[in-house]
Amino acid sequence: LGDRFSIGTRNVSLAERLQDIIHQTFSLLRHTPITACGINPWVQYEVGSTEYWHKIGHTLAPKELVWNELLEKPGMQSLAIKALRHGDFFGETNVVVEPSVLPLGIVVRSNYHYGLPRDSTYAGASDLALKFIRAEWKPACGMARKVAEQIFTKIRPEND
């Protein structure tokens, strides 16, 4: 796109190579204006049973207090959570949990968003963005998996 650079892979074994491609690209394009940067991994799981799939949705988005009185058969379509991230690259961590295209599946997407300081938009923006990517790549890539593990640890199937 004219105002956005995006690169991705569906093959998890190639994910680390993306960091090298990004580094090479912005090392060559040092004067590219950059206002924000994000690392956006996602994971997808089949949960095995309709009951467990619904239990995850009902636990993350309870229907009893509000939705059951207003809607017929309400179900979680998407749950978005936003949190602050501190440290050298202050920003936001955004997590979305939603049904996947897999039968009885869920997708967990995470976004490590870093808005670059306005004074660096032109001067040094690519260097700052590359530092962010180097420092936050592993934690960002692990966040979606970490959230999914927490869901599966805290919300257990009925037969467990």
PDB file of C-alpha atoms in Angstrom:
ATOM      1  CA  LEU A   1       0.000   0.000   0.000  1.00  0.00           C
ATOM      2  CA  GLY A   2       1.109   3.547  -0.553  1.00  0.00           C
ATOM      3  CA  ASP A   3       1.325   4.414   3.136  1.00  0.00           C
ATOM      4  CA  ARG A   4       1.875   1.013   4.748  1.00  0.00           C
ATOM      5  CA  PHE A   5       4.450  -1.759   4.705  1.00  0.00           C
ATOM      6  CA  SER A   6       3.177  -5.203   5.630  1.00  0.00           C
ATOM      7  CA  ILE A   7       4.861  -8.573   5.473  1.00  0.00           C
ATOM      8  CA  GLY A   8       3.652 -11.914   6.748  1.00  0.00           C
ATOM      9  CA  THR A   9       3.750 -15.677   6.463  1.00  0.00           C
ATOM     10  CA  ARG A  10       1.387 -18.517   7.243  1.00  0.00           C
ATOM     11  CA  ASN A  11       4.351 -20.852   7.763  1.00  0.00           C
ATOM     12  CA  VAL A  12       5.476 -20.453  11.374  1.00  0.00           C
ATOM     13  CA  SER A  13       8.924 -21.859  10.548  1.00  0.00           C
ATOM     14  CA  LEU A  14       9.539 -18.784   8.343  1.00  0.00           C
ATOM     15  CA  ALA A  15       8.496 -16.204  10.947  1.00  0.00           C
ATOM     16  CA  GLU A  16      12.034 -15.501  12.161  1.00  0.00           C
ATOM     17  CA  ARG A  17      13.144 -14.819   8.581  1.00  0.00           C
ATOM     18  CA  LEU A  18      10.613 -11.992   8.394  1.00  0.00           C
ATOM     19  CA  GLN A  19      12.638 -10.056  10.942  1.00  0.00           C
ATOM     20  CA  ASP A  20      15.692 -10.296   8.646  1.00  0.00           C
ATOM     21  CA  ILE A  21      13.694  -9.133   5.617  1.00  0.00           C
ATOM     22  CA  ILE A  22      12.315  -6.164   7.567  1.00  0.00           C
ATOM     23  CA  HIS A  23      15.801  -5.255   8.787  1.00  0.00           C
ATOM     24  CA  GLN A  24      17.261  -5.424   5.269  1.00  0.00           C
ATOM     25  CA  THR A  25      14.366  -3.445   3.780  1.00  0.00           C
ATOM     26  CA  PHE A  26      14.506  -0.545   6.226  1.00  0.00           C
ATOM     27  CA  SER A  27      18.290  -0.512   6.338  1.00  0.00           C
ATOM     28  CA  LEU A  28      18.088   0.336   2.619  1.00  0.00           C
ATOM     29  CA  LEU A  29      15.109   2.693   3.024  1.00  0.00           C
ATOM     30  CA  ARG A  30      16.477   4.693   5.967  1.00  0.00           C
ATOM     31  CA  HIS A  31      14.658   7.919   5.016  1.00  0.00           C
ATOM     32  CA  THR A  32      11.199   6.369   4.868  1.00  0.00           C
ATOM     33  CA  PRO A  33       8.834   8.291   7.150  1.00  0.00           C
ATOM     34  CA  ILE A  34       7.431   5.976   9.833  1.00  0.00           C
ATOM     35  CA  THR A  35       4.811   6.988  12.378  1.00  0.00           C
ATOM     36  CA  ALA A  36       3.942   3.603  13.893  1.00  0.00           C
ATOM     37  CA  CYS A  37       5.096   0.037  13.923  1.00  0.00           C
ATOM     38  CA  GLY A  38       3.377  -3.200  14.902  1.00  0.00           C
ATOM     39  CA  ILE A  39       4.128  -6.892  15.292  1.00  0.00           C
ATOM     40  CA  ASN A  40       0.958  -8.925  14.711  1.00  0.00           C
ATOM     41  CA  PRO A  41       1.186 -12.695  15.211  1.00  0.00           C
ATOM     42  CA  TRP A  42      -1.805 -15.004  15.517  1.00  0.00           C
ATOM     43  CA  VAL A  43      -2.496 -18.626  16.412  1.00  0.00           C
ATOM     44  CA  GLN A  44      -5.416 -20.882  15.593  1.00  0.00           C
ATOM     45  CA  TYR A  45      -6.633 -23.961  17.446  1.00  0.00           C
ATOM     46  CA  GLU A  46      -9.385 -26.537  17.087  1.00  0.00           C
ATOM     47  CA  VAL A  47     -10.926 -27.125  20.513  1.00  0.00           C
ATOM     48  CA  GLY A  48     -12.483 -30.526  19.880  1.00  0.00           C
ATOM     49  CA  SER A  49     -16.091 -30.228  20.976  1.00  0.00           C
ATOM     50  CA  THR A  50     -19.048 -27.900  20.571  1.00  0.00           C
ATOM     51  CA  GLU A  51     -19.544 -27.790  24.349  1.00  0.00           C
ATOM     52  CA  TYR A  52     -15.961 -26.700  25.008  1.00  0.00           C
ATOM     53  CA  TRP A  53     -16.065 -24.158  22.156  1.00  0.00           C
ATOM     54  CA  HIS A  54     -19.193 -22.586  23.679  1.00  0.00           C
ATOM     55  CA  LYS A  55     -17.730 -22.751  27.189  1.00  0.00           C
ATOM     56  CA  ILE A  56     -14.726 -20.675  26.041  1.00  0.00           C
ATOM     57  CA  GLY A  57     -17.011 -18.078  24.456  1.00  0.00           C
ATOM     58  CA  HIS A  58     -19.418 -17.969  27.424  1.00  0.00           C
ATOM     59  CA  THR A  59     -16.543 -17.630  29.906  1.00  0.00           C
ATOM     60  CA  LEU A  60     -14.779 -14.848  27.994  1.00  0.00           C
ATOM     61  CA  ALA A  61     -18.024 -13.014  27.146  1.00  0.00           C
ATOM     62  CA  PRO A  62     -20.722 -13.910  29.717  1.00  0.00           C
ATOM     63  CA  LYS A  63     -24.254 -13.694  28.369  1.00  0.00           C
ATOM     64  CA  GLU A  64     -26.288 -13.865  31.615  1.00  0.00           C
ATOM     65  CA  LEU A  65     -26.053 -10.269  32.858  1.00  0.00           C
ATOM     66  CA  VAL A  66     -27.014  -8.419  29.683  1.00  0.00           C
ATOM     67  CA  TRP A  67     -27.177 -10.335  26.437  1.00  0.00           C
ATOM     68  CA  ASN A  68     -29.610 -13.187  27.169  1.00  0.00           C
ATOM     69  CA  GLU A  69     -32.351 -10.697  28.040  1.00  0.00           C
ATOM     70  CA  LEU A  70     -31.841  -8.677  24.870  1.00  0.00           C
ATOM     71  CA  LEU A  71     -30.895 -11.147  22.150  1.00  0.00           C
ATOM     72  CA  GLU A  72     -31.838 -14.608  20.982  1.00  0.00           C
ATOM     73  CA  LYS A  73     -28.926 -17.074  21.249  1.00  0.00           C
ATOM     74  CA  PRO A  74     -26.146 -14.493  21.705  1.00  0.00           C
ATOM     75  CA  GLY A  75     -22.623 -15.696  20.994  1.00  0.00           C
ATOM     76  CA  MET A  76     -19.151 -14.227  21.142  1.00  0.00           C
ATOM     77  CA  GLN A  77     -18.100 -12.997  17.715  1.00  0.00           C
ATOM     78  CA  SER A  78     -14.964 -11.162  18.758  1.00  0.00           C
ATOM     79  CA  LEU A  79     -13.411 -10.129  22.059  1.00  0.00           C
ATOM     80  CA  ALA A  80     -10.826  -7.329  22.008  1.00  0.00           C
ATOM     81  CA  ILE A  81      -8.611  -6.431  24.959  1.00  0.00           C
ATOM     82  CA  LYS A  82      -6.201  -3.493  25.061  1.00  0.00           C
ATOM     83  CA  ALA A  83      -3.387  -2.992  27.563  1.00  0.00           C
ATOM     84  CA  LEU A  84      -0.506  -0.578  28.024  1.00  0.00           C
ATOM     85  CA  ARG A  85       3.019  -1.802  27.419  1.00  0.00           C
ATOM     86  CA  HIS A  86       5.866  -0.100  29.284  1.00  0.00           C
ATOM     87  CA  GLY A  87       9.612  -0.077  28.807  1.00  0.00           C
ATOM     88  CA  ASP A  88      11.818   1.372  26.117  1.00  0.00           C
ATOM     89  CA  PHE A  89       9.060   1.029  23.523  1.00  0.00           C
ATOM     90  CA  PHE A  90       5.983   2.302  25.326  1.00  0.00           C
ATOM     91  CA  GLY A  91       2.824   1.393  23.477  1.00  0.00           C
ATOM     92  CA  GLU A  92      -0.181  -0.880  23.465  1.00  0.00           C
ATOM     93  CA  THR A  93      -0.714  -4.595  23.342  1.00  0.00           C
ATOM     94  CA  ASN A  94      -3.998  -5.509  21.691  1.00  0.00           C
ATOM     95  CA  VAL A  95      -5.395  -9.042  21.822  1.00  0.00           C
ATOM     96  CA  VAL A  96      -8.410 -10.384  19.933  1.00  0.00           C
ATOM     97  CA  VAL A  97     -10.037 -13.768  20.516  1.00  0.00           C
ATOM     98  CA  GLU A  98     -12.651 -14.937  18.039  1.00  0.00           C
ATOM     99  CA  PRO A  99     -14.044 -18.009  16.310  1.00  0.00           C
ATOM    100  CA  SER A 100     -11.885 -19.249  13.457  1.00  0.00           C
ATOM    101  CA  VAL A 101     -12.768 -20.636  10.056  1.00  0.00           C
ATOM    102  CA  LEU A 102     -11.817 -24.063  11.415  1.00  0.00           C
ATOM    103  CA  PRO A 103     -14.780 -26.053  12.673  1.00  0.00           C
ATOM    104  CA  LEU A 104     -14.869 -25.561  16.464  1.00  0.00           C
ATOM    105  CA  GLY A 105     -11.770 -23.404  16.322  1.00  0.00           C
ATOM    106  CA  ILE A 106     -10.589 -20.184  17.903  1.00  0.00           C
ATOM    107  CA  VAL A 107      -8.106 -17.598  16.693  1.00  0.00           C
ATOM    108  CA  VAL A 108      -6.021 -15.489  19.047  1.00  0.00           C
ATOM    109  CA  ARG A 109      -4.424 -12.432  17.438  1.00  0.00           C
ATOM    110  CA  SER A 110      -2.056 -10.078  19.180  1.00  0.00           C
ATOM    111  CA  ASN A 111      -0.668  -6.712  18.178  1.00  0.00           C
ATOM    112  CA  TYR A 112       2.337  -5.014  19.739  1.00  0.00           C
ATOM    113  CA  HIS A 113       1.739  -1.429  18.636  1.00  0.00           C
ATOM    114  CA  TYR A 114       4.451   1.190  18.931  1.00  0.00           C
ATOM    115  CA  GLY A 115       3.741   4.779  17.924  1.00  0.00           C
ATOM    116  CA  LEU A 116       7.067   6.411  17.150  1.00  0.00           C
ATOM    117  CA  PRO A 117       7.731   9.825  18.703  1.00  0.00           C
ATOM    118  CA  ARG A 118       6.647  12.616  16.312  1.00  0.00           C
ATOM    119  CA  ASP A 119      10.129  14.126  16.237  1.00  0.00           C
ATOM    120  CA  SER A 120      11.521  10.886  14.785  1.00  0.00           C
ATOM    121  CA  THR A 121       9.032  10.516  11.904  1.00  0.00           C
ATOM    122  CA  TYR A 122      11.699  11.441   9.361  1.00  0.00           C
ATOM    123  CA  ALA A 123      15.008  11.595  11.189  1.00  0.00           C
ATOM    124  CA  GLY A 124      15.921   8.189  12.543  1.00  0.00           C
ATOM    125  CA  ALA A 125      12.480   6.612  12.291  1.00  0.00           C
ATOM    126  CA  SER A 126      13.691   3.487  10.522  1.00  0.00           C
ATOM    127  CA  ASP A 127      16.464   2.983  13.091  1.00  0.00           C
ATOM    128  CA  LEU A 128      13.988   3.352  15.942  1.00  0.00           C
ATOM    129  CA  ALA A 129      11.468   1.003  14.294  1.00  0.00           C
ATOM    130  CA  LEU A 130      14.195  -1.599  13.737  1.00  0.00           C
ATOM    131  CA  LYS A 131      15.266  -1.336  17.391  1.00  0.00           C
ATOM    132  CA  PHE A 132      11.639  -1.905  18.401  1.00  0.00           C
ATOM    133  CA  ILE A 133      11.372  -4.954  16.153  1.00  0.00           C
ATOM    134  CA  ARG A 134      14.629  -6.437  17.458  1.00  0.00           C
ATOM    135  CA  ALA A 135      13.692  -5.855  21.107  1.00  0.00           C
ATOM    136  CA  GLU A 136      10.016  -6.842  20.969  1.00  0.00           C
ATOM    137  CA  TRP A 137       9.935  -9.564  18.278  1.00  0.00           C
ATOM    138  CA  LYS A 138      10.109 -12.592  20.573  1.00  0.00           C
ATOM    139  CA  PRO A 139       7.724 -11.294  23.261  1.00  0.00           C
ATOM    140  CA  ALA A 140       5.268 -10.153  20.576  1.00  0.00           C
ATOM    141  CA  CYS A 141       5.427 -13.440  18.688  1.00  0.00           C
ATOM    142  CA  GLY A 142       4.811 -15.334  21.908  1.00  0.00           C
ATOM    143  CA  MET A 143       1.852 -13.251  23.108  1.00  0.00           C
ATOM    144  CA  ALA A 144      -0.908 -14.897  21.035  1.00  0.00           C
ATOM    145  CA  ARG A 145       0.295 -18.340  22.077  1.00  0.00           C
ATOM    146  CA  LYS A 146       0.579 -17.208  25.715  1.00  0.00           C
ATOM    147  CA  VAL A 147      -3.025 -15.930  25.700  1.00  0.00           C
ATOM    148  CA  ALA A 148      -4.262 -19.171  24.107  1.00  0.00           C
ATOM    149  CA  GLU A 149      -2.376 -21.236  26.711  1.00  0.00           C
ATOM    150  CA  GLN A 150      -3.961 -19.161  29.482  1.00  0.00           C
ATOM    151  CA  ILE A 151      -7.429 -19.707  27.985  1.00  0.00           C
ATOM    152  CA  PHE A 152      -6.889 -23.466  27.742  1.00  0.00           C
ATOM    153  CA  THR A 153      -5.389 -23.636  31.256  1.00  0.00           C
ATOM    154  CA  LYS A 154      -8.122 -21.598  32.950  1.00  0.00           C
ATOM    155  CA  ILE A 155     -11.108 -22.800  30.893  1.00  0.00           C
ATOM    156  CA  ARG A 156     -11.128 -26.584  30.892  1.00  0.00           C
ATOM    157  CA  PRO A 157     -13.425 -28.974  29.007  1.00  0.00           C
ATOM    158  CA  GLU A 158     -16.180 -30.504  31.144  1.00  0.00           C
ATOM    159  CA  ASN A 159     -14.600 -33.988  31.165  1.00  0.00           C
ATOM    160  CA  ASP A 160     -11.337 -32.746  32.755  1.00  0.00           C
TER     161      ASP A 160
END
